[in-house]
Amino acid sequence: MSATHRGPGDRGRRGKWLIGSVAVATVAVGVIASMALGSTPQRHVVTGYAAASTSGGTSANAVLPGDASAGAPTTATASSAPLATTTSTKPSASVSKTSSQGSTSGSGSTSSAGRIQPGVTYNGVATEYAAGDGNGACLYGPAATMMIAAMNYTDYENSKACGDHILVRASDGAEITVLITNECPLPCAPGQLDLSQQAFAKIANRSAGRISVTWQLLSPSDAGSISFRYQTGSSQWWCDIQTIGQRNPVAELEVHTSSGWIRLPRTSYDYFQSAHGAGCGGEIRITDIYGQQLTASGISIEPNVVQPTQLQFAQH
């Protein structure tokens, strides 16, 4: 059996761009046309072991954010071509950092952290899959390191697990730290991690296929800085915003508007969406599960461009 990763889902929401104005309709058509004609990232499909009794099956394929087609995502042939993602060479955005009141070092809020709580050790199984270039349902693009994993559907929690640093320990004491970049769809069970073949080989013989493990959330000491990316197709009328490289899980993302800060909902493909364009191109504020807040300005609407900052959450 072969399965594909869940992608962005129903794109019908983008029809909200057409708000009854001929001028706005023209802009929307132009954006869609440029997406269709331009060089867009290719979808990536990854496959794994067929039987759930010996493996987590397969982890999902990433249907990239430039796909404006409505309805269920389609499956494409696996491709090793790199994503059409660039890193901005302009100066880093100006940033400010604010410590949130009530933050307690080493402990997170249950409501903010979701299912994966800091300081908790989870029991489960580790399986392995062929991760290709490392891209997955979180839509980060090709991985810089293959020490990555797909989180089971339940603990993935609508992409809350994306970007989490997880310490995985085998029963013999072997351990590996992985970055969650993907989702392992059902029948992957709660607590299950589908490791890349390279990561699995660090803690067990690949012939084992499936081993018992414990795992926990980390706040690594060697994190770099956070970057932001607007999704392909983003404009002043609609936008998706992604955080990349955060040390701690992001609990919420807000954008600044004339009415103040508004919180954007998280999508299953790890972008925060402003369906009507509110705050697109303005200041961005992110809060981690410990209550720390970081604010970035100067992040312009440059679709599919990684824009670095000098920001990073403190270690917990």
Short mmCIF file of C-alpha atoms in Angstrom, two decimals:
data_model
loop_
_atom_site.label_atom_id
_atom_site.label_comp_id
_atom_site.label_asym_id
_atom_site.label_seq_id
_atom_site.Cartn_x
_atom_site.Cartn_y
_atom_site.Cartn_z
CA MET A 1 0.00 0.00 0.00
CA SER A 2 1.22 3.44 -0.79
CA ALA A 3 -0.15 6.64 0.71
CA THR A 4 0.54 10.30 0.11
CA HIS A 5 0.92 13.21 2.47
CA ARG A 6 -2.00 15.42 3.14
CA GLY A 7 -1.54 18.76 1.41
CA PRO A 8 -3.05 22.20 1.87
CA GLY A 9 -6.59 20.88 1.31
CA ASP A 10 -9.49 22.78 -0.19
CA ARG A 11 -8.28 25.86 -2.02
CA GLY A 12 -11.80 27.15 -2.58
CA ARG A 13 -11.20 29.69 0.16
CA ARG A 14 -9.06 31.68 -2.26
CA GLY A 15 -12.25 32.62 -4.06
CA LYS A 16 -12.67 35.19 -1.30
CA TRP A 17 -10.20 37.31 -3.23
CA LEU A 18 -13.03 38.12 -5.64
CA ILE A 19 -14.92 40.62 -3.52
CA GLY A 20 -17.12 42.17 -6.12
CA SER A 21 -14.69 44.72 -7.44
CA VAL A 22 -13.59 44.56 -11.06
CA ALA A 23 -10.17 45.91 -10.10
CA VAL A 24 -9.70 43.32 -7.39
CA ALA A 25 -10.91 40.56 -9.71
CA THR A 26 -8.32 41.63 -12.25
CA VAL A 27 -5.57 41.45 -9.64
CA ALA A 28 -6.71 38.00 -8.53
CA VAL A 29 -6.80 36.67 -12.11
CA GLY A 30 -3.34 38.07 -12.72
CA VAL A 31 -1.98 36.36 -9.64
CA ILE A 32 -3.51 33.01 -10.59
CA ALA A 33 -2.24 33.32 -14.15
CA SER A 34 1.28 34.08 -13.00
CA MET A 35 1.17 31.08 -10.69
CA ALA A 36 0.06 28.84 -13.55
CA LEU A 37 2.68 30.10 -15.98
CA GLY A 38 5.58 30.64 -13.65
CA SER A 39 8.11 28.18 -12.34
CA THR A 40 6.34 26.62 -9.34
CA PRO A 41 7.75 24.08 -6.91
CA GLN A 42 6.97 20.51 -7.79
CA ARG A 43 4.92 18.29 -5.55
CA HIS A 44 6.85 15.66 -3.71
CA VAL A 45 5.65 12.15 -2.95
CA VAL A 46 7.41 9.86 -0.52
CA THR A 47 6.78 6.20 0.03
CA GLY A 48 7.54 3.75 2.79
CA TYR A 49 6.85 0.24 3.96
CA ALA A 50 3.48 -1.19 3.09
CA ALA A 51 2.40 -3.09 6.19
CA ALA A 52 1.52 -1.18 9.33
CA SER A 53 2.72 -4.17 11.32
CA THR A 54 6.29 -3.56 10.17
CA SER A 55 6.28 0.15 9.47
CA GLY A 56 4.25 3.31 9.79
CA GLY A 57 3.21 2.86 6.18
CA THR A 58 4.03 6.06 4.36
CA SER A 59 4.34 9.62 5.36
CA ALA A 60 2.41 12.20 3.48
CA ASN A 61 3.40 14.04 0.32
CA ALA A 62 3.60 17.80 0.30
CA VAL A 63 1.23 19.52 -2.11
CA LEU A 64 3.01 22.80 -2.37
CA PRO A 65 1.30 26.08 -1.56
CA GLY A 66 1.37 27.40 -5.11
CA ASP A 67 -1.31 24.88 -6.13
CA ALA A 68 -4.51 26.88 -6.57
CA SER A 69 -6.67 23.96 -7.71
CA ALA A 70 -9.79 23.32 -5.65
CA GLY A 71 -10.74 20.03 -4.08
CA ALA A 72 -8.61 17.17 -2.84
CA PRO A 73 -4.87 17.35 -3.57
CA THR A 74 -3.65 15.20 -6.39
CA THR A 75 -0.76 12.76 -6.33
CA ALA A 76 2.24 13.55 -8.49
CA THR A 77 5.23 11.51 -9.48
CA ALA A 78 8.14 11.79 -7.11
CA SER A 79 10.68 14.36 -8.18
CA SER A 80 14.13 15.17 -6.91
CA ALA A 81 13.96 18.66 -8.37
CA PRO A 82 14.57 21.35 -5.74
CA LEU A 83 11.80 23.65 -4.66
CA ALA A 84 11.69 27.09 -6.26
CA THR A 85 12.49 28.69 -2.95
CA THR A 86 15.09 31.39 -2.60
CA THR A 87 16.71 33.08 0.34
CA SER A 88 16.50 36.84 0.45
CA THR A 89 19.85 38.57 0.10
CA LYS A 90 18.56 41.91 1.29
CA PRO A 91 19.36 43.05 4.85
CA SER A 92 17.54 41.17 7.58
CA ALA A 93 14.26 42.64 8.71
CA SER A 94 14.30 44.98 11.66
CA VAL A 95 13.15 43.16 14.76
CA SER A 96 12.07 43.76 18.30
CA LYS A 97 11.78 41.32 21.16
CA THR A 98 9.25 41.37 23.96
CA SER A 99 9.12 39.07 26.98
CA SER A 100 5.56 38.02 27.66
CA GLN A 101 4.32 38.44 31.21
CA GLY A 102 3.59 35.29 33.14
CA SER A 103 6.08 33.17 31.24
CA THR A 104 7.59 30.44 33.39
CA SER A 105 10.95 29.01 32.43
CA GLY A 106 10.84 25.30 31.70
CA SER A 107 7.06 24.95 31.71
CA GLY A 108 4.57 25.52 28.95
CA SER A 109 0.88 26.26 28.88
CA THR A 110 -1.29 23.21 28.25
CA SER A 111 -3.58 25.18 25.94
CA SER A 112 -0.63 26.71 24.05
CA ALA A 113 1.46 23.58 23.71
CA GLY A 114 -1.32 21.27 22.59
CA ARG A 115 -0.78 17.53 22.72
CA ILE A 116 3.03 17.61 22.84
CA GLN A 117 3.91 19.07 26.22
CA PRO A 118 7.40 20.17 27.32
CA GLY A 119 8.93 18.07 30.09
CA VAL A 120 6.82 15.01 29.23
CA THR A 121 8.29 11.72 28.01
CA TYR A 122 6.12 9.85 25.51
CA ASN A 123 6.11 6.13 24.73
CA GLY A 124 5.62 4.91 21.20
CA VAL A 125 7.16 3.14 18.26
CA ALA A 126 9.57 4.34 15.62
CA THR A 127 9.23 3.24 12.02
CA GLU A 128 11.10 4.48 8.96
CA TYR A 129 10.35 5.80 5.50
CA ALA A 130 12.16 6.97 2.38
CA ALA A 131 12.07 10.74 2.85
CA GLY A 132 13.37 11.76 -0.57
CA ASP A 133 14.81 15.27 -0.39
CA GLY A 134 13.27 15.79 3.05
CA ASN A 135 10.30 17.91 2.04
CA GLY A 136 7.02 16.96 3.67
CA ALA A 137 3.58 18.06 4.82
CA CYS A 138 5.08 21.01 6.76
CA LEU A 139 6.25 22.47 3.43
CA TYR A 140 9.71 23.51 4.59
CA GLY A 141 11.30 22.38 1.33
CA PRO A 142 14.39 20.15 0.91
CA ALA A 143 15.99 19.38 4.26
CA ALA A 144 19.43 20.65 5.21
CA THR A 145 19.90 17.46 7.21
CA MET A 146 18.07 14.16 6.94
CA MET A 147 17.71 13.86 10.70
CA ILE A 148 13.98 14.41 10.26
CA ALA A 149 10.74 12.64 11.08
CA ALA A 150 7.02 12.53 10.39
CA MET A 151 4.72 12.88 13.40
CA ASN A 152 1.70 10.62 13.66
CA TYR A 153 -1.62 12.11 12.56
CA THR A 154 -2.96 12.59 16.10
CA ASP A 155 0.10 14.29 17.58
CA TYR A 156 0.69 16.25 14.37
CA GLU A 157 -2.39 18.17 15.50
CA ASN A 158 -3.13 20.23 12.42
CA SER A 159 0.60 21.04 11.93
CA LYS A 160 1.27 22.17 15.53
CA ALA A 161 4.12 19.62 15.59
CA CYS A 162 5.85 21.12 12.55
CA GLY A 163 9.29 22.43 13.45
CA ASP A 164 9.42 20.60 16.79
CA HIS A 165 12.81 19.26 17.86
CA ILE A 166 12.32 15.75 19.25
CA LEU A 167 14.80 13.61 21.18
CA VAL A 168 14.17 9.93 20.38
CA ARG A 169 15.60 7.12 22.55
CA ALA A 170 15.65 3.42 21.75
CA SER A 171 15.38 0.78 24.48
CA ASP A 172 19.15 0.14 24.32
CA GLY A 173 19.92 3.80 25.04
CA ALA A 174 20.73 4.88 21.48
CA GLU A 175 19.29 8.31 20.75
CA ILE A 176 18.86 10.82 17.96
CA THR A 177 17.42 14.33 17.72
CA VAL A 178 15.09 14.87 14.78
CA LEU A 179 13.15 17.79 13.33
CA ILE A 180 9.45 17.23 12.57
CA THR A 181 8.92 18.13 8.91
CA ASN A 182 6.15 15.74 7.96
CA GLU A 183 2.94 13.99 8.95
CA CYS A 184 2.48 10.23 9.18
CA PRO A 185 -1.18 9.60 8.30
CA LEU A 186 -3.39 6.92 9.82
CA PRO A 187 -2.86 4.10 10.70
CA CYS A 188 0.14 5.71 12.41
CA ALA A 189 -0.84 5.57 16.06
CA PRO A 190 -0.54 8.24 18.77
CA GLY A 191 3.05 8.29 20.00
CA GLN A 192 4.42 6.89 16.74
CA LEU A 193 7.28 8.57 14.88
CA ASP A 194 8.07 7.76 11.25
CA LEU A 195 11.79 8.52 10.99
CA SER A 196 13.69 9.10 7.79
CA GLN A 197 15.69 6.02 6.90
CA GLN A 198 18.87 7.94 7.71
CA ALA A 199 17.64 8.87 11.20
CA PHE A 200 16.28 5.39 11.94
CA ALA A 201 19.66 3.88 11.07
CA LYS A 202 21.25 5.98 13.84
CA ILE A 203 19.34 4.12 16.57
CA ALA A 204 18.56 0.69 15.07
CA ASN A 205 19.29 -1.67 12.23
CA ARG A 206 16.98 -0.77 9.37
CA SER A 207 16.02 -4.42 9.01
CA ALA A 208 14.16 -4.10 12.33
CA GLY A 209 11.60 -1.88 10.62
CA ARG A 210 9.83 -1.01 13.86
CA ILE A 211 11.17 -0.50 17.39
CA SER A 212 9.88 0.72 20.75
CA VAL A 213 11.07 4.22 21.71
CA THR A 214 10.50 7.05 24.12
CA TRP A 215 10.62 10.65 22.98
CA GLN A 216 10.32 14.19 24.27
CA LEU A 217 10.25 17.79 23.08
CA LEU A 218 13.55 19.68 23.08
CA SER A 219 14.52 23.36 23.17
CA PRO A 220 17.93 23.01 21.49
CA SER A 221 20.92 25.13 22.39
CA ASP A 222 22.28 25.41 18.86
CA ALA A 223 19.30 26.98 17.08
CA GLY A 224 20.07 29.71 14.56
CA SER A 225 17.61 32.48 13.82
CA ILE A 226 13.98 32.52 12.72
CA SER A 227 12.91 33.27 9.16
CA PHE A 228 9.51 34.06 7.67
CA ARG A 229 8.03 33.11 4.32
CA TYR A 230 4.90 34.20 2.50
CA GLN A 231 3.19 31.44 0.54
CA THR A 232 3.11 31.46 -3.25
CA GLY A 233 0.13 33.53 -4.37
CA SER A 234 0.13 35.79 -1.32
CA SER A 235 -0.81 39.43 -1.86
CA GLN A 236 -2.47 42.32 -0.04
CA TRP A 237 -5.80 40.54 -0.60
CA TRP A 238 -4.88 37.16 0.89
CA CYS A 239 -1.77 35.68 2.41
CA ASP A 240 -0.27 32.72 4.25
CA ILE A 241 2.74 33.24 6.54
CA GLN A 242 5.16 30.55 7.71
CA THR A 243 7.83 30.57 10.43
CA ILE A 244 11.03 28.60 9.84
CA GLY A 245 13.84 27.70 12.23
CA GLN A 246 12.15 28.42 15.56
CA ARG A 247 13.83 26.92 18.64
CA ASN A 248 10.53 26.38 20.47
CA PRO A 249 7.09 25.52 19.06
CA VAL A 250 5.11 28.53 17.85
CA ALA A 251 1.76 28.72 19.67
CA GLU A 252 0.34 31.64 17.70
CA LEU A 253 1.12 34.17 14.98
CA GLU A 254 -0.43 37.62 14.87
CA VAL A 255 -0.33 40.44 12.34
CA HIS A 256 -0.72 44.14 13.05
CA THR A 257 -3.65 45.97 11.47
CA SER A 258 -5.29 49.37 11.86
CA SER A 259 -7.48 47.73 14.49
CA GLY A 260 -4.55 46.29 16.41
CA TRP A 261 -3.12 42.78 16.57
CA ILE A 262 -5.16 39.93 15.15
CA ARG A 263 -4.38 36.24 15.53
CA LEU A 264 -4.23 34.16 12.34
CA PRO A 265 -5.49 30.56 12.24
CA ARG A 266 -2.98 27.81 11.55
CA THR A 267 -3.47 25.60 8.49
CA SER A 268 -2.72 21.87 8.30
CA TYR A 269 0.27 22.67 6.05
CA ASP A 270 1.99 24.88 8.66
CA TYR A 271 1.14 28.34 7.38
CA PHE A 272 -0.93 30.95 9.25
CA GLN A 273 -3.63 32.37 7.02
CA SER A 274 -5.12 35.83 6.58
CA ALA A 275 -8.06 34.93 4.36
CA HIS A 276 -9.04 38.53 3.60
CA GLY A 277 -5.59 40.13 3.58
CA ALA A 278 -5.71 41.78 6.99
CA GLY A 279 -2.17 42.54 8.15
CA CYS A 280 -0.47 41.08 5.09
CA GLY A 281 2.89 42.83 4.68
CA GLY A 282 2.79 44.42 8.12
CA GLU A 283 4.41 43.62 11.45
CA ILE A 284 4.35 39.99 12.55
CA ARG A 285 4.29 38.83 16.16
CA ILE A 286 4.86 35.22 17.19
CA THR A 287 4.44 33.63 20.62
CA ASP A 288 5.98 30.32 21.66
CA ILE A 289 4.46 27.74 24.02
CA TYR A 290 6.34 29.32 26.94
CA GLY A 291 4.73 32.72 26.39
CA GLN A 292 7.76 34.43 24.84
CA GLN A 293 6.87 36.94 22.15
CA LEU A 294 8.95 38.15 19.21
CA THR A 295 7.95 40.92 16.82
CA ALA A 296 9.36 41.38 13.32
CA SER A 297 8.90 44.32 10.97
CA GLY A 298 10.07 44.75 7.40
CA ILE A 299 8.86 41.33 6.25
CA SER A 300 7.48 42.24 2.84
CA ILE A 301 5.07 40.22 0.74
CA GLU A 302 7.59 38.35 -1.40
CA PRO A 303 5.92 35.00 -2.11
CA ASN A 304 8.05 31.89 -1.62
CA VAL A 305 11.09 33.85 -0.46
CA VAL A 306 12.71 32.98 2.87
CA GLN A 307 13.30 36.26 4.74
CA PRO A 308 15.76 35.96 7.64
CA THR A 309 15.64 37.92 10.88
CA GLN A 310 17.86 38.20 13.93
CA LEU A 311 15.14 36.74 16.14
CA GLN A 312 15.13 33.56 18.20
CA PHE A 313 13.25 32.36 21.28
CA ALA A 314 15.26 31.79 24.45
CA GLN A 315 16.11 28.22 25.34
CA HIS A 316 13.88 26.36 27.82
#
